[in-house]
Amino acid sequence: QPLVVSTLKNAIQKNWLSHAYLFAGPRGVGKTSTARILAKALNCKDGPTVSPCLKCAPCIEISGGRSLDCIEIDGASNRGIDEIRVLRENVKFAPTAGKFKIYIIDEVHMLTQEAFNALLKTLEEPPAFVKFVFATTQPHKITTTILSRCQRFDFRRISAMEITAQLEHITASENIDLDKEVLFAIAKSSDGSLRDAESVLDQLISFSKTKISLKDVVSVLGLVEQEALFEITDKIIQKDAKAVLGLLDNLIDNGKDISVFIPSLIEHFRNLMIAKVTGGDAKLIDLPIEICERLVRQSQALSLEEIFSIFNILVNTHEMSKRLDSLRIPLEISLVRLANDKKVSYPQDLKHPSIKELPQEAKTPLEKTKKDESLMDSNDPPSLISLDNIKEGWQNIINNLEKIKMSVATYLSEG
């Protein structure tokens, strides 16, 4: 979290410390860890310093979670007014060894409204030696009166490439031999959470006594390999519906979860869109450079319109699968549809419709007064129509649909 780190460093160096900080962001991205590091920086024997020694008594006690001057509170299990009243009584006492008394409240959004009100009084007039650090995954649930009294830092999700680099550092320091593709698969599955990635790494090391393979990772996490996504997309491009069904059947036989596969395929077409537009920006795609290059090559076989259309069909399939007992059926239907259509994008032959291709109701009042014989003469060249003609024709269609099914007409009227 370079932006957060640099700002806190400047505040320490300039002695411009706030009495309350709010660390907001998704799980596992370093909020509580940063709060502990800040506590060490403030209470180190050399502190306040941007480089705590990690060897003095305050640093060691904070690391061990037994410091009397750095109190960590779980907001989820200490959320009532009584707990905050105890905190209010204790903040008046000076620190025992360090320079500051630091309260770290995790998941602070879980506090009740009464507890927030009790905390507010302390935040308004805190003793000079008291610092608060609030951590939360849901800052929108915190009252504005609390937010206005804190310096807020937003922690970002960590990219898969950054997580991979950190996992490489961990495995090297532990003398564990793992291929980079294994570490990347772990990183990708963690959804931006370094803590989740480290937990999975720990689980896999326990799972396998020998060298961990990519197959092990896929088996433990239920992931879908990039290769399978490329293969299915190739079959869609080649319009080979039978092969698509065969690949899907193999994935299911190998224990892959369809509820995981559909979002993976949706993300794959999102990556194809990015590759098509940017030429394979690895930062935007957040995949290894060799996969980005392969995405660029595959995207050349599809137009942007086709990618958009496939994406929409897959998203609708994902929504439909949530409402059905069978996830497999809607996915099979959609994949066959995609691999069977000659073109999945909007039909090109509708770009310039002629008047003779429109129903009678689609003509303007002026056109209706003309002789149908002369207007529909097959020897005349087709005429182009204006956007106004199309709009009026659309309204006529809506009016006729209202007589048949009002609900459909209501939906289409917004089209």
Short mmCIF file of C-alpha atoms in Angstrom, two decimals:
data_model
loop_
_atom_site.label_atom_id
_atom_site.label_comp_id
_atom_site.label_asym_id
_atom_site.label_seq_id
_atom_site.Cartn_x
_atom_site.Cartn_y
_atom_site.Cartn_z
CA GLN A 1 0.00 0.00 0.00
CA PRO A 2 2.56 2.61 -1.15
CA LEU A 3 0.28 5.66 -0.96
CA VAL A 4 -0.78 4.88 2.61
CA VAL A 5 2.81 4.17 3.66
CA SER A 6 4.26 7.36 2.18
CA THR A 7 1.56 9.54 3.76
CA LEU A 8 2.02 8.02 7.22
CA LYS A 9 5.81 8.34 6.92
CA ASN A 10 5.51 12.04 6.10
CA ALA A 11 3.15 12.57 9.04
CA ILE A 12 5.62 10.91 11.45
CA GLN A 13 8.63 12.77 10.08
CA LYS A 14 6.85 16.15 10.28
CA ASN A 15 5.30 15.32 13.67
CA TRP A 16 1.90 15.99 12.15
CA LEU A 17 0.03 13.08 13.67
CA SER A 18 -3.75 12.86 13.82
CA HIS A 19 -5.48 11.58 16.93
CA ALA A 20 -7.64 9.17 14.88
CA TYR A 21 -7.11 7.20 11.65
CA LEU A 22 -9.57 5.15 9.61
CA PHE A 23 -8.14 2.33 7.50
CA ALA A 24 -10.78 1.20 4.99
CA GLY A 25 -10.52 -1.51 2.35
CA PRO A 26 -11.23 -5.14 1.43
CA ARG A 27 -10.16 -8.05 3.61
CA GLY A 28 -6.59 -9.22 3.75
CA VAL A 29 -4.88 -6.17 2.27
CA GLY A 30 -2.93 -5.01 5.33
CA LYS A 31 -5.18 -2.71 7.38
CA THR A 32 -4.56 -4.27 10.81
CA SER A 33 -0.93 -5.01 9.99
CA THR A 34 -0.38 -1.37 9.06
CA ALA A 35 -2.05 -0.29 12.31
CA ARG A 36 0.39 -2.46 14.33
CA ILE A 37 3.37 -1.14 12.37
CA LEU A 38 2.17 2.42 13.05
CA ALA A 39 1.91 1.58 16.75
CA LYS A 40 5.51 0.31 16.73
CA ALA A 41 6.66 3.43 14.86
CA LEU A 42 5.08 5.63 17.54
CA ASN A 43 6.08 3.67 20.65
CA CYS A 44 9.52 2.38 19.65
CA LYS A 45 12.27 3.51 22.04
CA ASP A 46 13.61 5.58 19.12
CA GLY A 47 10.12 6.80 18.17
CA PRO A 48 8.24 8.37 16.73
CA THR A 49 10.25 6.98 13.82
CA VAL A 50 9.56 5.65 10.33
CA SER A 51 11.97 2.77 11.04
CA PRO A 52 11.01 1.05 14.32
CA CYS A 53 13.83 -1.14 15.59
CA LEU A 54 11.61 -4.21 16.21
CA LYS A 55 14.01 -5.20 19.04
CA CYS A 56 13.05 -2.95 21.96
CA ALA A 57 10.47 -3.97 24.58
CA PRO A 58 7.57 -1.90 23.13
CA CYS A 59 8.12 -3.28 19.60
CA ILE A 60 8.34 -6.89 20.82
CA GLU A 61 5.27 -6.52 23.05
CA ILE A 62 3.19 -5.02 20.22
CA SER A 63 4.27 -7.87 17.92
CA GLY A 64 3.25 -10.39 20.57
CA GLY A 65 -0.08 -8.72 21.23
CA ARG A 66 0.64 -8.15 24.91
CA SER A 67 1.46 -4.46 25.01
CA LEU A 68 -0.41 -2.48 27.67
CA ASP A 69 -0.05 0.64 25.54
CA CYS A 70 -1.39 -0.89 22.29
CA ILE A 71 -4.86 -2.29 22.87
CA GLU A 72 -6.57 -4.21 20.05
CA ILE A 73 -10.36 -4.44 20.21
CA ASP A 74 -12.57 -6.60 18.01
CA GLY A 75 -15.50 -4.42 17.02
CA ALA A 76 -17.62 -7.45 16.14
CA SER A 77 -17.53 -9.00 19.63
CA ASN A 78 -17.17 -5.76 21.65
CA ARG A 79 -19.81 -3.71 19.90
CA GLY A 80 -21.98 -2.52 22.78
CA ILE A 81 -22.08 0.70 24.76
CA ASP A 82 -20.71 -0.96 27.92
CA GLU A 83 -17.44 -1.90 26.21
CA ILE A 84 -17.00 1.64 24.85
CA ARG A 85 -17.72 3.09 28.29
CA VAL A 86 -14.87 0.99 29.70
CA LEU A 87 -12.65 2.33 26.90
CA ARG A 88 -13.66 5.91 27.78
CA GLU A 89 -12.70 5.34 31.39
CA ASN A 90 -9.32 3.86 30.48
CA VAL A 91 -8.15 6.45 27.91
CA LYS A 92 -7.55 9.00 30.66
CA PHE A 93 -4.69 6.91 32.09
CA ALA A 94 -1.23 7.68 30.72
CA PRO A 95 0.75 5.03 28.81
CA THR A 96 2.82 2.68 30.97
CA ALA A 97 6.02 2.47 28.93
CA GLY A 98 5.61 4.01 25.48
CA LYS A 99 4.94 7.59 24.46
CA PHE A 100 1.37 6.92 23.28
CA LYS A 101 -1.60 4.80 24.20
CA ILE A 102 -2.93 3.35 20.93
CA TYR A 103 -6.34 1.76 20.45
CA ILE A 104 -6.80 -0.41 17.36
CA ILE A 105 -10.48 -1.22 16.78
CA ASP A 106 -10.99 -3.82 14.04
CA GLU A 107 -14.27 -4.02 12.08
CA VAL A 108 -15.34 -0.78 13.73
CA HIS A 109 -18.48 -0.63 11.58
CA MET A 110 -19.94 -3.40 13.76
CA LEU A 111 -20.35 -1.04 16.75
CA THR A 112 -23.91 -0.18 17.70
CA GLN A 113 -25.27 3.34 17.28
CA GLU A 114 -25.12 3.85 21.05
CA ALA A 115 -21.51 2.71 21.09
CA PHE A 116 -20.66 5.15 18.30
CA ASN A 117 -22.28 7.96 20.27
CA ALA A 118 -20.25 7.04 23.34
CA LEU A 119 -17.06 6.88 21.28
CA LEU A 120 -17.77 10.27 19.71
CA LYS A 121 -17.22 12.15 22.98
CA THR A 122 -13.76 10.60 23.35
CA LEU A 123 -12.87 11.44 19.74
CA GLU A 124 -13.89 15.07 20.23
CA GLU A 125 -11.60 15.68 23.21
CA PRO A 126 -8.96 12.93 23.38
CA PRO A 127 -5.93 13.17 25.64
CA ALA A 128 -2.81 14.18 23.73
CA PHE A 129 -1.17 10.79 24.29
CA VAL A 130 -4.10 8.75 22.85
CA LYS A 131 -4.25 7.59 19.23
CA PHE A 132 -7.10 5.67 17.62
CA VAL A 133 -6.79 3.46 14.56
CA PHE A 134 -10.08 2.11 13.17
CA ALA A 135 -10.09 -0.66 10.57
CA THR A 136 -13.13 -1.59 8.51
CA THR A 137 -14.21 -3.35 5.35
CA GLN A 138 -17.45 -1.34 5.21
CA PRO A 139 -16.75 2.36 5.82
CA HIS A 140 -20.20 3.36 4.56
CA LYS A 141 -21.70 1.91 7.76
CA ILE A 142 -19.76 4.30 9.98
CA THR A 143 -21.59 7.43 11.06
CA THR A 144 -20.50 10.70 9.44
CA THR A 145 -19.79 12.26 12.83
CA ILE A 146 -17.10 9.62 13.42
CA LEU A 147 -15.77 9.83 9.85
CA SER A 148 -15.36 13.60 10.06
CA ARG A 149 -13.01 13.21 13.04
CA CYS A 150 -10.67 10.71 11.38
CA GLN A 151 -8.00 10.81 8.72
CA ARG A 152 -9.17 8.24 6.21
CA PHE A 153 -6.88 5.94 4.24
CA ASP A 154 -8.33 3.70 1.54
CA PHE A 155 -6.46 0.43 1.04
CA ARG A 156 -6.61 -1.03 -2.45
CA ARG A 157 -6.89 -4.63 -3.57
CA ILE A 158 -3.49 -6.14 -4.27
CA SER A 159 -2.85 -7.24 -7.86
CA ALA A 160 -2.23 -10.89 -8.65
CA MET A 161 1.27 -10.09 -9.87
CA GLU A 162 2.15 -8.31 -6.59
CA ILE A 163 0.77 -11.21 -4.56
CA THR A 164 2.77 -13.65 -6.70
CA ALA A 165 5.94 -11.67 -5.99
CA GLN A 166 5.25 -11.76 -2.25
CA LEU A 167 4.55 -15.51 -2.35
CA GLU A 168 7.84 -15.99 -4.20
CA HIS A 169 9.59 -14.10 -1.41
CA ILE A 170 7.91 -16.27 1.24
CA THR A 171 8.70 -19.58 -0.47
CA ALA A 172 12.31 -18.54 -1.07
CA SER A 173 12.79 -17.63 2.59
CA GLU A 174 11.22 -20.97 3.63
CA ASN A 175 13.29 -22.94 1.07
CA ILE A 176 10.15 -24.24 -0.66
CA ASP A 177 10.46 -24.99 -4.38
CA LEU A 178 7.34 -23.94 -6.27
CA ASP A 179 6.84 -23.04 -9.94
CA LYS A 180 5.72 -19.49 -10.67
CA GLU A 181 2.55 -20.73 -12.41
CA VAL A 182 1.55 -22.44 -9.13
CA LEU A 183 2.07 -19.24 -7.16
CA PHE A 184 0.17 -17.24 -9.76
CA ALA A 185 -2.80 -19.63 -9.58
CA ILE A 186 -2.86 -19.16 -5.81
CA ALA A 187 -2.66 -15.39 -6.19
CA LYS A 188 -5.44 -15.31 -8.78
CA SER A 189 -7.76 -17.30 -6.53
CA SER A 190 -7.29 -14.91 -3.61
CA ASP A 191 -9.22 -12.02 -5.24
CA GLY A 192 -6.75 -9.34 -4.16
CA SER A 193 -6.32 -10.58 -0.59
CA LEU A 194 -2.72 -11.33 0.38
CA ARG A 195 -3.88 -12.97 3.62
CA ASP A 196 -6.10 -15.39 1.70
CA ALA A 197 -3.22 -16.23 -0.66
CA GLU A 198 -0.87 -16.94 2.26
CA SER A 199 -3.51 -19.20 3.86
CA VAL A 200 -3.92 -21.17 0.64
CA LEU A 201 -0.15 -21.50 0.28
CA ASP A 202 0.05 -22.86 3.82
CA GLN A 203 -2.76 -25.31 3.07
CA LEU A 204 -1.08 -26.57 -0.11
CA ILE A 205 2.26 -27.08 1.61
CA SER A 206 0.44 -29.23 4.17
CA PHE A 207 -1.48 -31.00 1.40
CA SER A 208 1.53 -32.22 -0.54
CA LYS A 209 4.78 -33.57 0.91
CA THR A 210 6.45 -33.59 -2.50
CA LYS A 211 6.68 -30.82 -5.09
CA ILE A 212 3.35 -29.02 -5.52
CA SER A 213 2.09 -29.00 -9.10
CA LEU A 214 -0.43 -26.76 -10.83
CA LYS A 215 -2.77 -29.77 -10.88
CA ASP A 216 -2.66 -29.87 -7.07
CA VAL A 217 -3.63 -26.21 -6.84
CA VAL A 218 -6.48 -26.64 -9.29
CA SER A 219 -7.68 -29.74 -7.41
CA VAL A 220 -7.62 -28.14 -3.96
CA LEU A 221 -9.16 -24.82 -4.99
CA GLY A 222 -11.57 -26.09 -7.65
CA LEU A 223 -10.14 -23.63 -10.17
CA VAL A 224 -10.54 -23.68 -13.93
CA GLU A 225 -7.23 -23.66 -15.77
CA GLN A 226 -6.53 -20.87 -18.25
CA GLU A 227 -5.96 -23.57 -20.87
CA ALA A 228 -9.57 -24.77 -20.58
CA LEU A 229 -10.87 -21.22 -21.06
CA PHE A 230 -8.74 -20.76 -24.17
CA GLU A 231 -9.84 -24.14 -25.59
CA ILE A 232 -13.56 -23.48 -25.14
CA THR A 233 -13.20 -20.01 -26.65
CA ASP A 234 -11.36 -21.51 -29.63
CA LYS A 235 -14.23 -23.94 -30.21
CA ILE A 236 -16.74 -21.08 -30.03
CA ILE A 237 -14.70 -19.20 -32.63
CA GLN A 238 -14.50 -22.33 -34.80
CA LYS A 239 -18.28 -22.90 -34.41
CA ASP A 240 -17.74 -26.45 -33.17
CA ALA A 241 -20.71 -26.99 -30.84
CA LYS A 242 -20.01 -30.70 -30.35
CA ALA A 243 -16.45 -30.02 -29.19
CA VAL A 244 -17.66 -27.32 -26.80
CA LEU A 245 -20.04 -29.76 -25.12
CA GLY A 246 -17.27 -32.34 -24.92
CA LEU A 247 -14.89 -29.91 -23.21
CA LEU A 248 -17.59 -28.85 -20.74
CA ASP A 249 -18.37 -32.49 -19.95
CA ASN A 250 -14.69 -33.18 -19.26
CA LEU A 251 -14.49 -30.22 -16.89
CA ILE A 252 -17.54 -31.42 -14.96
CA ASP A 253 -16.21 -35.00 -14.85
CA ASN A 254 -12.99 -33.66 -13.37
CA GLY A 255 -14.93 -32.09 -10.51
CA LYS A 256 -15.00 -28.48 -11.69
CA ASP A 257 -17.75 -26.38 -10.14
CA ILE A 258 -19.97 -24.78 -12.81
CA SER A 259 -20.68 -21.87 -10.45
CA VAL A 260 -16.93 -21.15 -10.59
CA PHE A 261 -16.54 -21.90 -14.31
CA ILE A 262 -19.16 -19.40 -15.56
CA PRO A 263 -17.57 -16.35 -13.83
CA SER A 264 -14.16 -17.55 -15.03
CA LEU A 265 -15.39 -17.64 -18.63
CA ILE A 266 -17.01 -14.22 -18.23
CA GLU A 267 -13.69 -12.84 -16.95
CA HIS A 268 -11.90 -14.46 -19.88
CA PHE A 269 -14.03 -12.54 -22.40
CA ARG A 270 -13.51 -9.39 -20.35
CA ASN A 271 -9.77 -9.98 -20.74
CA LEU A 272 -10.23 -10.55 -24.48
CA MET A 273 -11.96 -7.17 -24.70
CA ILE A 274 -9.08 -5.47 -22.84
CA ALA A 275 -6.55 -7.27 -25.04
CA LYS A 276 -8.43 -6.22 -28.17
CA VAL A 277 -8.59 -2.57 -27.14
CA THR A 278 -5.18 -2.12 -25.50
CA GLY A 279 -3.06 -4.67 -27.29
CA GLY A 280 -2.58 -6.69 -24.11
CA ASP A 281 -1.94 -4.27 -21.24
CA ALA A 282 -0.62 -6.63 -18.53
CA LYS A 283 -1.51 -4.15 -15.78
CA LEU A 284 -5.17 -3.98 -16.78
CA ILE A 285 -5.47 -7.71 -17.40
CA ASP A 286 -3.40 -8.65 -14.32
CA LEU A 287 -2.06 -11.85 -15.84
CA PRO A 288 1.46 -13.02 -16.79
CA ILE A 289 2.82 -11.50 -19.98
CA GLU A 290 2.74 -14.80 -21.89
CA ILE A 291 -1.01 -15.19 -21.19
CA CYS A 292 -1.61 -11.57 -22.21
CA GLU A 293 0.12 -12.25 -25.53
CA ARG A 294 -2.06 -15.31 -26.05
CA LEU A 295 -5.18 -13.26 -25.29
CA VAL A 296 -4.15 -10.72 -27.92
CA ARG A 297 -3.79 -13.50 -30.51
CA GLN A 298 -7.16 -15.03 -29.66
CA SER A 299 -8.92 -11.65 -29.61
CA GLN A 300 -7.91 -11.10 -33.26
CA ALA A 301 -10.41 -13.79 -34.29
CA LEU A 302 -13.31 -11.83 -32.76
CA SER A 303 -14.73 -8.37 -33.30
CA LEU A 304 -15.53 -6.16 -30.33
CA GLU A 305 -19.24 -6.53 -31.14
CA GLU A 306 -18.93 -10.31 -30.96
CA ILE A 307 -17.08 -10.12 -27.64
CA PHE A 308 -19.77 -7.82 -26.22
CA SER A 309 -22.52 -10.15 -27.42
CA ILE A 310 -20.86 -13.27 -25.97
CA PHE A 311 -20.23 -11.43 -22.72
CA ASN A 312 -23.90 -10.45 -22.43
CA ILE A 313 -25.07 -13.99 -23.16
CA LEU A 314 -22.75 -15.42 -20.50
CA VAL A 315 -23.86 -12.83 -17.93
CA ASN A 316 -27.50 -13.71 -18.62
CA THR A 317 -26.60 -17.38 -18.28
CA HIS A 318 -24.99 -16.66 -14.91
CA GLU A 319 -28.14 -14.88 -13.73
CA MET A 320 -30.38 -17.67 -15.03
CA SER A 321 -28.28 -20.34 -13.32
CA LYS A 322 -29.01 -18.70 -9.97
CA ARG A 323 -32.73 -19.31 -10.47
CA LEU A 324 -32.55 -22.92 -11.65
CA ASP A 325 -31.73 -26.12 -9.80
CA SER A 326 -29.52 -27.22 -12.70
CA LEU A 327 -26.53 -25.02 -13.49
CA ARG A 328 -25.44 -27.24 -16.35
CA ILE A 329 -28.49 -26.89 -18.61
CA PRO A 330 -28.45 -23.10 -19.15
CA LEU A 331 -24.68 -23.19 -19.66
CA GLU A 332 -24.92 -25.97 -22.27
CA ILE A 333 -27.67 -24.11 -24.13
CA SER A 334 -25.66 -20.88 -24.17
CA LEU A 335 -22.42 -22.54 -25.27
CA VAL A 336 -24.16 -24.40 -28.10
CA ARG A 337 -25.85 -21.15 -29.12
CA LEU A 338 -22.51 -19.34 -29.18
CA ALA A 339 -20.79 -22.15 -31.08
CA ASN A 340 -23.64 -22.50 -33.56
CA ASP A 341 -24.41 -18.90 -34.55
CA LYS A 342 -22.79 -17.75 -37.73
CA LYS A 343 -22.42 -14.35 -36.14
CA VAL A 344 -23.03 -13.59 -32.51
CA SER A 345 -22.83 -9.86 -33.03
CA TYR A 346 -25.68 -7.65 -34.20
CA PRO A 347 -26.61 -8.56 -37.79
CA GLN A 348 -24.71 -6.41 -40.22
CA ASP A 349 -27.50 -6.48 -42.81
CA LEU A 350 -29.74 -4.37 -40.53
CA LYS A 351 -27.42 -1.38 -40.62
CA HIS A 352 -29.25 0.19 -43.62
CA PRO A 353 -32.83 -1.13 -43.73
CA SER A 354 -34.98 0.04 -46.57
CA ILE A 355 -38.59 1.14 -46.42
CA LYS A 356 -39.78 -1.94 -48.26
CA GLU A 357 -38.28 -4.10 -45.44
CA LEU A 358 -40.43 -2.36 -42.80
CA PRO A 359 -43.96 -3.36 -41.81
CA GLN A 360 -46.82 -1.16 -42.97
CA GLU A 361 -47.19 0.31 -39.46
CA ALA A 362 -43.61 1.60 -39.50
CA LYS A 363 -44.21 4.28 -42.14
CA THR A 364 -44.78 7.95 -41.42
CA PRO A 365 -48.27 9.41 -41.96
CA LEU A 366 -47.02 11.14 -45.10
CA GLU A 367 -45.75 7.87 -46.53
CA LYS A 368 -49.06 6.13 -45.74
CA THR A 369 -50.84 8.50 -48.13
CA LYS A 370 -48.70 7.36 -51.04
CA LYS A 371 -49.67 4.60 -53.38
CA ASP A 372 -48.40 1.26 -52.08
CA GLU A 373 -47.92 0.10 -55.66
CA SER A 374 -45.41 2.79 -56.50
CA LEU A 375 -43.71 2.62 -53.08
CA MET A 376 -43.19 -1.14 -53.28
CA ASP A 377 -42.21 -1.35 -56.87
CA SER A 378 -39.51 -4.05 -56.95
CA ASN A 379 -37.77 -2.24 -59.80
CA ASP A 380 -37.10 0.85 -57.64
CA PRO A 381 -33.86 0.99 -55.63
CA PRO A 382 -34.37 0.60 -51.89
CA SER A 383 -34.67 3.91 -50.04
CA LEU A 384 -32.88 4.72 -46.82
CA ILE A 385 -34.97 5.88 -43.87
CA SER A 386 -34.29 8.46 -41.19
CA LEU A 387 -34.00 7.92 -37.45
CA ASP A 388 -37.38 9.62 -37.03
CA ASN A 389 -38.97 6.96 -39.23
CA ILE A 390 -37.44 4.24 -37.08
CA LYS A 391 -38.63 5.88 -33.85
CA GLU A 392 -42.19 6.17 -35.15
CA GLY A 393 -42.13 2.61 -36.42
CA TRP A 394 -40.94 1.40 -33.04
CA GLN A 395 -43.82 3.17 -31.28
CA ASN A 396 -46.29 1.51 -33.64
CA ILE A 397 -44.81 -1.87 -32.73
CA ILE A 398 -45.18 -1.04 -29.03
CA ASN A 399 -48.80 0.01 -29.55
CA ASN A 400 -49.63 -3.29 -31.27
CA LEU A 401 -47.80 -5.31 -28.59
CA GLU A 402 -49.92 -3.66 -25.87
CA LYS A 403 -52.96 -5.43 -27.33
CA ILE A 404 -51.21 -8.80 -27.07
CA LYS A 405 -49.10 -8.59 -23.90
CA MET A 406 -48.81 -5.38 -21.89
CA SER A 407 -45.79 -6.50 -19.85
CA VAL A 408 -43.65 -7.06 -22.95
CA ALA A 409 -44.71 -3.73 -24.41
CA THR A 410 -43.79 -1.99 -21.13
CA TYR A 411 -40.29 -3.46 -21.15
CA LEU A 412 -39.67 -2.70 -24.83
CA SER A 413 -40.96 0.86 -24.50
CA GLU A 414 -37.72 1.64 -22.69
CA GLY A 415 -35.68 0.25 -25.61
#
